[in-house]
Amino acid sequence: MPVTHNGVCYRLADAHAHIYPEKIAEKATASVGGFYGLHMEYVGLPSVLAERGRAAGIDRFLVCSVATKVEQVPSINRFISETCAQYPQFLGLAAWHQEVEDVPAGLDSIQKLGLRGIKLHPDFQEFHIDDPAMLPLYRGVAERGLPILFHMGDSRTDFSAPIRLARVLDKVPELTCIAAHLGGYTQWKAARECLKGGRVYTDCSSSLSFLTPEEARESIAHFGPERVMFGTDFPMWPVEEELARFFALGLSREENAQILCGTFAALFGLEEPPCG
């Protein structure tokens, strides 16, 4: 079902959602909440995401999970792939870890599983985005046309500072990246100063709760609606509340449609169904 706002219907995609296997879902969800000092609204189960998304009118979801140890990578990626087969509305991103030794083989495995890109969380994984050791990965995914979704920004750490991604893009300008959280959670001004152009996309997850509408519109205008996607950072925020915050920005009908679904569909080569 599409979403209707002020008499206009919109298709809706969630470009930032985390899911976990049932046996660790509660623990993993609590761990993320503890890291950020935030109450987690849901448990990060695929079934909960599908149920809550369906109720809110979401058509597609970009789902991921993070590997904090290199040995977790294969099992996480199998889980994401199998879950996407079970839920056709899900598109999966692969987990990766900075200690993966055979980059080409790892990327081959990701593509065989039907995963659509990679998710990295430098703060959880404790590596700097611009570590030279990561360049083979960045060049490898760029050659294969895969995007990387980076968690970006945190005033408490320096791993995911926006300037670090800018340095990577100077060296690998052909890299398609999604700089999450409007380019930098708690570092939105820094993101506007150094990230733009090339193949840089962003999502508005875990941002609209902390920014004024004016600040959020400034970041969206900086990147351009054609490079911005709606995201909830599930299981962190209630979908209905995030949608209300988004519509409160007062963007145009065309901007709403682009951010809520158009950019997502274009980036992942999906046919955007008509509203209604």
PDB file of C-alpha atoms in Angstrom:
ATOM      1  CA  MET A   1       0.000   0.000   0.000  1.00  0.00           C
ATOM      2  CA  PRO A   2       1.305   3.479  -0.816  1.00  0.00           C
ATOM      3  CA  VAL A   3       1.600   6.258   1.743  1.00  0.00           C
ATOM      4  CA  THR A   4      -0.786   9.214   1.455  1.00  0.00           C
ATOM      5  CA  HIS A   5       0.134  12.692   2.661  1.00  0.00           C
ATOM      6  CA  ASN A   6      -1.916  15.830   2.037  1.00  0.00           C
ATOM      7  CA  GLY A   7      -3.939  13.964  -0.551  1.00  0.00           C
ATOM      8  CA  VAL A   8      -0.865  12.769  -2.487  1.00  0.00           C
ATOM      9  CA  CYS A   9       0.145   9.104  -2.531  1.00  0.00           C
ATOM     10  CA  TYR A  10       3.781   8.037  -2.500  1.00  0.00           C
ATOM     11  CA  ARG A  11       5.599   4.754  -2.850  1.00  0.00           C
ATOM     12  CA  LEU A  12       7.956   4.187   0.054  1.00  0.00           C
ATOM     13  CA  ALA A  13      11.286   2.367   0.404  1.00  0.00           C
ATOM     14  CA  ASP A  14      13.331   2.021   3.583  1.00  0.00           C
ATOM     15  CA  ALA A  15      16.986   2.349   2.596  1.00  0.00           C
ATOM     16  CA  HIS A  16      18.484   1.559   6.011  1.00  0.00           C
ATOM     17  CA  ALA A  17      17.310  -1.383   8.127  1.00  0.00           C
ATOM     18  CA  HIS A  18      19.198  -3.878  10.297  1.00  0.00           C
ATOM     19  CA  ILE A  19      18.083  -7.465  10.853  1.00  0.00           C
ATOM     20  CA  TYR A  20      19.436 -10.286  13.023  1.00  0.00           C
ATOM     21  CA  PRO A  21      18.871 -14.040  13.366  1.00  0.00           C
ATOM     22  CA  GLU A  22      16.260 -14.939  15.948  1.00  0.00           C
ATOM     23  CA  LYS A  23      18.725 -16.489  18.408  1.00  0.00           C
ATOM     24  CA  ILE A  24      20.703 -13.244  18.795  1.00  0.00           C
ATOM     25  CA  ALA A  25      18.148 -10.599  17.841  1.00  0.00           C
ATOM     26  CA  GLU A  26      17.313  -9.386  21.349  1.00  0.00           C
ATOM     27  CA  LYS A  27      20.942  -9.268  22.456  1.00  0.00           C
ATOM     28  CA  ALA A  28      22.105  -7.536  19.270  1.00  0.00           C
ATOM     29  CA  THR A  29      19.314  -4.977  19.456  1.00  0.00           C
ATOM     30  CA  ALA A  30      20.104  -4.192  23.090  1.00  0.00           C
ATOM     31  CA  SER A  31      23.802  -3.863  22.287  1.00  0.00           C
ATOM     32  CA  VAL A  32      23.167  -1.255  19.596  1.00  0.00           C
ATOM     33  CA  GLY A  33      20.843   0.662  21.912  1.00  0.00           C
ATOM     34  CA  GLY A  34      23.485   0.626  24.621  1.00  0.00           C
ATOM     35  CA  PHE A  35      26.181   1.901  22.258  1.00  0.00           C
ATOM     36  CA  TYR A  36      24.094   4.943  21.342  1.00  0.00           C
ATOM     37  CA  GLY A  37      22.331   5.387  24.664  1.00  0.00           C
ATOM     38  CA  LEU A  38      18.959   5.127  22.944  1.00  0.00           C
ATOM     39  CA  HIS A  39      15.828   3.123  23.571  1.00  0.00           C
ATOM     40  CA  MET A  40      15.287   0.641  20.750  1.00  0.00           C
ATOM     41  CA  GLU A  41      11.677   0.594  19.666  1.00  0.00           C
ATOM     42  CA  TYR A  42      11.652  -2.894  18.196  1.00  0.00           C
ATOM     43  CA  VAL A  43      13.596  -6.150  18.209  1.00  0.00           C
ATOM     44  CA  GLY A  44      15.540  -6.430  14.972  1.00  0.00           C
ATOM     45  CA  LEU A  45      13.809  -9.498  13.578  1.00  0.00           C
ATOM     46  CA  PRO A  46      13.019  -9.788   9.858  1.00  0.00           C
ATOM     47  CA  SER A  47       9.411 -10.673  10.668  1.00  0.00           C
ATOM     48  CA  VAL A  48       9.012  -7.536  12.794  1.00  0.00           C
ATOM     49  CA  LEU A  49      10.521  -5.360  10.074  1.00  0.00           C
ATOM     50  CA  ALA A  50       8.203  -6.854   7.452  1.00  0.00           C
ATOM     51  CA  GLU A  51       5.154  -6.467   9.700  1.00  0.00           C
ATOM     52  CA  ARG A  52       5.883  -2.892  10.770  1.00  0.00           C
ATOM     53  CA  GLY A  53       6.855  -1.903   7.254  1.00  0.00           C
ATOM     54  CA  ARG A  54       3.726  -3.392   5.741  1.00  0.00           C
ATOM     55  CA  ALA A  55       1.573  -1.485   8.218  1.00  0.00           C
ATOM     56  CA  ALA A  56       3.344   1.755   7.255  1.00  0.00           C
ATOM     57  CA  GLY A  57       3.113   1.152   3.504  1.00  0.00           C
ATOM     58  CA  ILE A  58       6.764   0.346   2.766  1.00  0.00           C
ATOM     59  CA  ASP A  59       7.297  -1.537  -0.499  1.00  0.00           C
ATOM     60  CA  ARG A  60      11.029  -2.291  -0.336  1.00  0.00           C
ATOM     61  CA  PHE A  61      13.733  -2.505   2.333  1.00  0.00           C
ATOM     62  CA  LEU A  62      17.520  -2.424   2.169  1.00  0.00           C
ATOM     63  CA  VAL A  63      18.613  -4.812   4.932  1.00  0.00           C
ATOM     64  CA  CYS A  64      22.002  -5.426   6.483  1.00  0.00           C
ATOM     65  CA  SER A  65      23.916  -6.561   9.539  1.00  0.00           C
ATOM     66  CA  VAL A  66      27.441  -5.845  10.774  1.00  0.00           C
ATOM     67  CA  ALA A  67      30.309  -8.298  11.310  1.00  0.00           C
ATOM     68  CA  THR A  68      32.422  -7.345  14.320  1.00  0.00           C
ATOM     69  CA  LYS A  69      34.652 -10.415  13.794  1.00  0.00           C
ATOM     70  CA  VAL A  70      35.951 -11.671  10.476  1.00  0.00           C
ATOM     71  CA  GLU A  71      34.710 -15.210  11.120  1.00  0.00           C
ATOM     72  CA  GLN A  72      31.118 -13.891  11.290  1.00  0.00           C
ATOM     73  CA  VAL A  73      31.095 -12.750   7.663  1.00  0.00           C
ATOM     74  CA  PRO A  74      30.049 -16.017   5.931  1.00  0.00           C
ATOM     75  CA  SER A  75      27.212 -16.834   8.331  1.00  0.00           C
ATOM     76  CA  ILE A  76      25.827 -13.289   8.314  1.00  0.00           C
ATOM     77  CA  ASN A  77      25.836 -13.197   4.544  1.00  0.00           C
ATOM     78  CA  ARG A  78      24.067 -16.537   4.284  1.00  0.00           C
ATOM     79  CA  PHE A  79      21.483 -15.270   6.750  1.00  0.00           C
ATOM     80  CA  ILE A  80      20.920 -12.053   4.768  1.00  0.00           C
ATOM     81  CA  SER A  81      20.672 -13.964   1.482  1.00  0.00           C
ATOM     82  CA  GLU A  82      18.257 -16.557   2.865  1.00  0.00           C
ATOM     83  CA  THR A  83      16.136 -13.876   4.493  1.00  0.00           C
ATOM     84  CA  CYS A  84      15.875 -11.944   1.223  1.00  0.00           C
ATOM     85  CA  ALA A  85      14.679 -15.143  -0.462  1.00  0.00           C
ATOM     86  CA  GLN A  86      12.021 -15.484   2.224  1.00  0.00           C
ATOM     87  CA  TYR A  87      10.995 -11.817   2.011  1.00  0.00           C
ATOM     88  CA  PRO A  88      11.034 -10.682  -1.642  1.00  0.00           C
ATOM     89  CA  GLN A  89      10.578  -7.066  -0.564  1.00  0.00           C
ATOM     90  CA  PHE A  90      14.065  -7.152   1.017  1.00  0.00           C
ATOM     91  CA  LEU A  91      17.272  -6.253  -0.833  1.00  0.00           C
ATOM     92  CA  GLY A  92      20.344  -7.434   1.033  1.00  0.00           C
ATOM     93  CA  LEU A  93      23.717  -5.871   1.694  1.00  0.00           C
ATOM     94  CA  ALA A  94      26.616  -8.109   2.632  1.00  0.00           C
ATOM     95  CA  ALA A  95      28.586  -7.908   5.835  1.00  0.00           C
ATOM     96  CA  TRP A  96      32.321  -7.357   5.471  1.00  0.00           C
ATOM     97  CA  HIS A  97      35.241  -7.103   7.851  1.00  0.00           C
ATOM     98  CA  GLN A  98      38.546  -5.327   7.504  1.00  0.00           C
ATOM     99  CA  GLU A  99      40.434  -8.567   8.174  1.00  0.00           C
ATOM    100  CA  VAL A 100      39.055 -10.396   5.119  1.00  0.00           C
ATOM    101  CA  GLU A 101      42.229 -11.462   3.304  1.00  0.00           C
ATOM    102  CA  ASP A 102      41.026 -12.553  -0.150  1.00  0.00           C
ATOM    103  CA  VAL A 103      39.020  -9.594  -1.429  1.00  0.00           C
ATOM    104  CA  PRO A 104      38.192 -10.984  -4.906  1.00  0.00           C
ATOM    105  CA  ALA A 105      36.986 -14.299  -3.448  1.00  0.00           C
ATOM    106  CA  GLY A 106      34.932 -12.470  -0.841  1.00  0.00           C
ATOM    107  CA  LEU A 107      33.288 -10.316  -3.483  1.00  0.00           C
ATOM    108  CA  ASP A 108      32.630 -13.355  -5.660  1.00  0.00           C
ATOM    109  CA  SER A 109      30.827 -14.968  -2.729  1.00  0.00           C
ATOM    110  CA  ILE A 110      28.725 -11.867  -2.126  1.00  0.00           C
ATOM    111  CA  GLN A 111      27.576 -11.748  -5.725  1.00  0.00           C
ATOM    112  CA  LYS A 112      26.830 -15.489  -5.837  1.00  0.00           C
ATOM    113  CA  LEU A 113      24.540 -14.968  -2.848  1.00  0.00           C
ATOM    114  CA  GLY A 114      22.654 -12.271  -4.752  1.00  0.00           C
ATOM    115  CA  LEU A 115      23.594  -9.502  -2.338  1.00  0.00           C
ATOM    116  CA  ARG A 116      23.498  -5.986  -3.719  1.00  0.00           C
ATOM    117  CA  GLY A 117      26.426  -4.285  -1.999  1.00  0.00           C
ATOM    118  CA  ILE A 118      28.241  -4.047   1.342  1.00  0.00           C
ATOM    119  CA  LYS A 119      27.547  -2.487   4.731  1.00  0.00           C
ATOM    120  CA  LEU A 120      30.424  -1.163   6.863  1.00  0.00           C
ATOM    121  CA  HIS A 121      30.193   0.295  10.361  1.00  0.00           C
ATOM    122  CA  PRO A 122      33.667   1.668  11.140  1.00  0.00           C
ATOM    123  CA  ASP A 123      32.743   2.587  14.725  1.00  0.00           C
ATOM    124  CA  PHE A 124      31.551  -0.917  15.632  1.00  0.00           C
ATOM    125  CA  GLN A 125      34.305  -2.574  13.610  1.00  0.00           C
ATOM    126  CA  GLU A 126      36.993  -0.159  14.804  1.00  0.00           C
ATOM    127  CA  PHE A 127      38.759   0.813  11.611  1.00  0.00           C
ATOM    128  CA  HIS A 128      39.265   4.141   9.882  1.00  0.00           C
ATOM    129  CA  ILE A 129      37.369   4.531   6.633  1.00  0.00           C
ATOM    130  CA  ASP A 130      40.477   5.863   4.899  1.00  0.00           C
ATOM    131  CA  ASP A 131      42.814   3.110   6.130  1.00  0.00           C
ATOM    132  CA  PRO A 132      44.985   2.307   3.082  1.00  0.00           C
ATOM    133  CA  ALA A 133      44.404  -1.383   3.757  1.00  0.00           C
ATOM    134  CA  MET A 134      40.754  -0.887   2.714  1.00  0.00           C
ATOM    135  CA  LEU A 135      41.585   0.447  -0.749  1.00  0.00           C
ATOM    136  CA  PRO A 136      41.595  -3.009  -2.433  1.00  0.00           C
ATOM    137  CA  LEU A 137      38.010  -3.495  -1.227  1.00  0.00           C
ATOM    138  CA  TYR A 138      36.907  -0.067  -2.409  1.00  0.00           C
ATOM    139  CA  ARG A 139      38.498  -0.561  -5.809  1.00  0.00           C
ATOM    140  CA  GLY A 140      37.070  -4.065  -6.066  1.00  0.00           C
ATOM    141  CA  VAL A 141      33.485  -3.052  -5.381  1.00  0.00           C
ATOM    142  CA  ALA A 142      33.811  -0.066  -7.702  1.00  0.00           C
ATOM    143  CA  GLU A 143      34.930  -2.367 -10.526  1.00  0.00           C
ATOM    144  CA  ARG A 144      31.899  -4.589  -9.915  1.00  0.00           C
ATOM    145  CA  GLY A 145      29.452  -1.701  -9.648  1.00  0.00           C
ATOM    146  CA  LEU A 146      28.502  -2.494  -6.054  1.00  0.00           C
ATOM    147  CA  PRO A 147      27.669   0.256  -3.545  1.00  0.00           C
ATOM    148  CA  ILE A 148      28.963   0.451   0.008  1.00  0.00           C
ATOM    149  CA  LEU A 149      26.692   1.717   2.754  1.00  0.00           C
ATOM    150  CA  PHE A 150      28.893   3.392   5.358  1.00  0.00           C
ATOM    151  CA  HIS A 151      27.743   4.287   8.811  1.00  0.00           C
ATOM    152  CA  MET A 152      28.962   7.870   8.988  1.00  0.00           C
ATOM    153  CA  GLY A 153      29.862  10.224  11.792  1.00  0.00           C
ATOM    154  CA  ASP A 154      29.943  10.121  15.563  1.00  0.00           C
ATOM    155  CA  SER A 155      31.303  12.920  17.707  1.00  0.00           C
ATOM    156  CA  ARG A 156      32.692  10.349  20.179  1.00  0.00           C
ATOM    157  CA  THR A 157      34.998   8.633  17.696  1.00  0.00           C
ATOM    158  CA  ASP A 158      37.064   9.424  14.628  1.00  0.00           C
ATOM    159  CA  PHE A 159      36.649   6.177  12.687  1.00  0.00           C
ATOM    160  CA  SER A 160      33.799   7.381  10.459  1.00  0.00           C
ATOM    161  CA  ALA A 161      34.448  11.116  10.203  1.00  0.00           C
ATOM    162  CA  PRO A 162      33.115  12.521   6.903  1.00  0.00           C
ATOM    163  CA  ILE A 163      36.537  13.833   5.929  1.00  0.00           C
ATOM    164  CA  ARG A 164      37.840  10.250   5.917  1.00  0.00           C
ATOM    165  CA  LEU A 165      35.292   9.203   3.304  1.00  0.00           C
ATOM    166  CA  ALA A 166      36.169  12.311   1.297  1.00  0.00           C
ATOM    167  CA  ARG A 167      39.808  11.170   1.255  1.00  0.00           C
ATOM    168  CA  VAL A 168      38.756   7.741  -0.014  1.00  0.00           C
ATOM    169  CA  LEU A 169      36.732   9.316  -2.820  1.00  0.00           C
ATOM    170  CA  ASP A 170      39.737  11.368  -3.856  1.00  0.00           C
ATOM    171  CA  LYS A 171      41.568   8.060  -4.433  1.00  0.00           C
ATOM    172  CA  VAL A 172      38.618   5.999  -5.726  1.00  0.00           C
ATOM    173  CA  PRO A 173      36.252   8.537  -7.319  1.00  0.00           C
ATOM    174  CA  GLU A 174      34.333   5.815  -9.139  1.00  0.00           C
ATOM    175  CA  LEU A 175      33.177   4.268  -5.835  1.00  0.00           C
ATOM    176  CA  THR A 176      29.427   4.332  -5.306  1.00  0.00           C
ATOM    177  CA  CYS A 177      28.793   4.993  -1.620  1.00  0.00           C
ATOM    178  CA  ILE A 178      25.851   5.688   0.629  1.00  0.00           C
ATOM    179  CA  ALA A 179      27.045   8.036   3.377  1.00  0.00           C
ATOM    180  CA  ALA A 180      24.406   7.180   5.956  1.00  0.00           C
ATOM    181  CA  HIS A 181      22.667   9.574   8.330  1.00  0.00           C
ATOM    182  CA  LEU A 182      22.756  12.590   5.973  1.00  0.00           C
ATOM    183  CA  GLY A 183      26.483  12.091   5.668  1.00  0.00           C
ATOM    184  CA  GLY A 184      27.425  11.998   9.318  1.00  0.00           C
ATOM    185  CA  TYR A 185      25.501  11.209  12.520  1.00  0.00           C
ATOM    186  CA  THR A 186      26.095  14.207  14.827  1.00  0.00           C
ATOM    187  CA  GLN A 187      28.511  15.590  12.198  1.00  0.00           C
ATOM    188  CA  TRP A 188      26.068  16.980   9.657  1.00  0.00           C
ATOM    189  CA  LYS A 189      27.869  20.277   9.138  1.00  0.00           C
ATOM    190  CA  ALA A 190      31.178  18.506   8.517  1.00  0.00           C
ATOM    191  CA  ALA A 191      29.460  16.221   6.003  1.00  0.00           C
ATOM    192  CA  ARG A 192      28.126  19.191   4.064  1.00  0.00           C
ATOM    193  CA  GLU A 193      31.596  20.691   4.002  1.00  0.00           C
ATOM    194  CA  CYS A 194      33.384  17.732   2.412  1.00  0.00           C
ATOM    195  CA  LEU A 195      30.936  15.253   0.860  1.00  0.00           C
ATOM    196  CA  LYS A 196      29.148  15.825  -2.429  1.00  0.00           C
ATOM    197  CA  GLY A 197      29.204  14.884  -6.068  1.00  0.00           C
ATOM    198  CA  GLY A 198      30.639  11.832  -7.705  1.00  0.00           C
ATOM    199  CA  ARG A 199      28.710   8.724  -6.713  1.00  0.00           C
ATOM    200  CA  VAL A 200      27.828   9.909  -3.191  1.00  0.00           C
ATOM    201  CA  TYR A 201      24.345   9.045  -1.952  1.00  0.00           C
ATOM    202  CA  THR A 202      22.941   9.444   1.536  1.00  0.00           C
ATOM    203  CA  ASP A 203      19.947   8.484   3.649  1.00  0.00           C
ATOM    204  CA  CYS A 204      18.101  10.469   6.289  1.00  0.00           C
ATOM    205  CA  SER A 205      18.023   7.726   8.928  1.00  0.00           C
ATOM    206  CA  SER A 206      18.858   8.603  12.554  1.00  0.00           C
ATOM    207  CA  SER A 207      19.019  12.285  11.660  1.00  0.00           C
ATOM    208  CA  LEU A 208      15.559  13.825  11.605  1.00  0.00           C
ATOM    209  CA  SER A 209      15.140  13.321  15.377  1.00  0.00           C
ATOM    210  CA  PHE A 210      18.163  15.514  16.065  1.00  0.00           C
ATOM    211  CA  LEU A 211      18.010  18.217  13.390  1.00  0.00           C
ATOM    212  CA  THR A 212      15.658  21.121  12.994  1.00  0.00           C
ATOM    213  CA  PRO A 213      13.624  21.026   9.767  1.00  0.00           C
ATOM    214  CA  GLU A 214      15.775  23.880   8.482  1.00  0.00           C
ATOM    215  CA  GLU A 215      18.998  21.963   9.147  1.00  0.00           C
ATOM    216  CA  ALA A 216      17.635  18.803   7.556  1.00  0.00           C
ATOM    217  CA  ARG A 217      16.500  20.702   4.455  1.00  0.00           C
ATOM    218  CA  GLU A 218      19.969  22.237   4.203  1.00  0.00           C
ATOM    219  CA  SER A 219      21.597  18.803   4.145  1.00  0.00           C
ATOM    220  CA  ILE A 220      19.069  17.456   1.630  1.00  0.00           C
ATOM    221  CA  ALA A 221      19.594  20.444  -0.640  1.00  0.00           C
ATOM    222  CA  HIS A 222      23.348  19.996  -0.367  1.00  0.00           C
ATOM    223  CA  PHE A 223      23.301  16.401  -1.606  1.00  0.00           C
ATOM    224  CA  GLY A 224      20.289  16.886  -3.882  1.00  0.00           C
ATOM    225  CA  PRO A 225      17.024  14.905  -3.580  1.00  0.00           C
ATOM    226  CA  GLU A 226      18.191  12.609  -6.389  1.00  0.00           C
ATOM    227  CA  ARG A 227      20.951  11.393  -4.035  1.00  0.00           C
ATOM    228  CA  VAL A 228      18.898  11.176  -0.807  1.00  0.00           C
ATOM    229  CA  MET A 229      16.855   8.186   0.421  1.00  0.00           C
ATOM    230  CA  PHE A 230      14.416   7.720   3.262  1.00  0.00           C
ATOM    231  CA  GLY A 231      15.564   5.312   5.984  1.00  0.00           C
ATOM    232  CA  THR A 232      14.440   4.296   9.455  1.00  0.00           C
ATOM    233  CA  ASP A 233      17.576   2.639  10.893  1.00  0.00           C
ATOM    234  CA  PHE A 234      15.269  -0.152  12.055  1.00  0.00           C
ATOM    235  CA  PRO A 235      14.985  -1.335  14.793  1.00  0.00           C
ATOM    236  CA  MET A 236      15.778   2.088  16.222  1.00  0.00           C
ATOM    237  CA  TRP A 237      12.858   4.326  15.290  1.00  0.00           C
ATOM    238  CA  PRO A 238       9.109   3.799  14.760  1.00  0.00           C
ATOM    239  CA  VAL A 239       8.369   4.090  11.052  1.00  0.00           C
ATOM    240  CA  GLU A 240       5.319   6.275  11.603  1.00  0.00           C
ATOM    241  CA  GLU A 241       7.328   8.792  13.626  1.00  0.00           C
ATOM    242  CA  GLU A 242      10.125   8.944  11.061  1.00  0.00           C
ATOM    243  CA  LEU A 243       7.593   9.509   8.285  1.00  0.00           C
ATOM    244  CA  ALA A 244       5.941  12.276  10.276  1.00  0.00           C
ATOM    245  CA  ARG A 245       9.322  13.951  10.797  1.00  0.00           C
ATOM    246  CA  PHE A 246      10.093  13.619   7.094  1.00  0.00           C
ATOM    247  CA  PHE A 247       6.806  15.128   5.933  1.00  0.00           C
ATOM    248  CA  ALA A 248       7.230  17.923   8.497  1.00  0.00           C
ATOM    249  CA  LEU A 249      10.205  19.143   6.443  1.00  0.00           C
ATOM    250  CA  GLY A 250       7.727  20.668   4.011  1.00  0.00           C
ATOM    251  CA  LEU A 251       9.458  19.488   0.850  1.00  0.00           C
ATOM    252  CA  SER A 252       7.752  19.633  -2.515  1.00  0.00           C
ATOM    253  CA  ARG A 253       5.695  16.780  -3.910  1.00  0.00           C
ATOM    254  CA  GLU A 254       8.466  15.998  -6.383  1.00  0.00           C
ATOM    255  CA  GLU A 255      11.148  16.016  -3.667  1.00  0.00           C
ATOM    256  CA  ASN A 256       9.056  13.752  -1.448  1.00  0.00           C
ATOM    257  CA  ALA A 257       8.539  11.235  -4.238  1.00  0.00           C
ATOM    258  CA  GLN A 258      12.225  11.251  -5.133  1.00  0.00           C
ATOM    259  CA  ILE A 259      13.476  10.701  -1.590  1.00  0.00           C
ATOM    260  CA  LEU A 260      10.807   8.239  -0.487  1.00  0.00           C
ATOM    261  CA  CYS A 261      11.274   5.879  -3.418  1.00  0.00           C
ATOM    262  CA  GLY A 262      12.726   7.373  -6.592  1.00  0.00           C
ATOM    263  CA  THR A 263      16.380   7.500  -5.559  1.00  0.00           C
ATOM    264  CA  PHE A 264      16.246   3.991  -4.096  1.00  0.00           C
ATOM    265  CA  ALA A 265      14.669   2.575  -7.269  1.00  0.00           C
ATOM    266  CA  ALA A 266      17.203   4.296  -9.503  1.00  0.00           C
ATOM    267  CA  LEU A 267      20.238   3.248  -7.452  1.00  0.00           C
ATOM    268  CA  PHE A 268      19.253  -0.423  -7.358  1.00  0.00           C
ATOM    269  CA  GLY A 269      17.792  -0.636 -10.862  1.00  0.00           C
ATOM    270  CA  LEU A 270      14.227  -1.325  -9.732  1.00  0.00           C
ATOM    271  CA  GLU A 271      11.036  -0.571 -11.558  1.00  0.00           C
ATOM    272  CA  GLU A 272       9.147   1.968  -9.494  1.00  0.00           C
ATOM    273  CA  PRO A 273       5.487   0.860  -9.432  1.00  0.00           C
ATOM    274  CA  PRO A 274       2.788   3.467  -9.982  1.00  0.00           C
ATOM    275  CA  CYS A 275       1.032   4.835  -6.918  1.00  0.00           C
ATOM    276  CA  GLY A 276      -2.492   3.651  -6.298  1.00  0.00           C
TER     277      GLY A 276
END
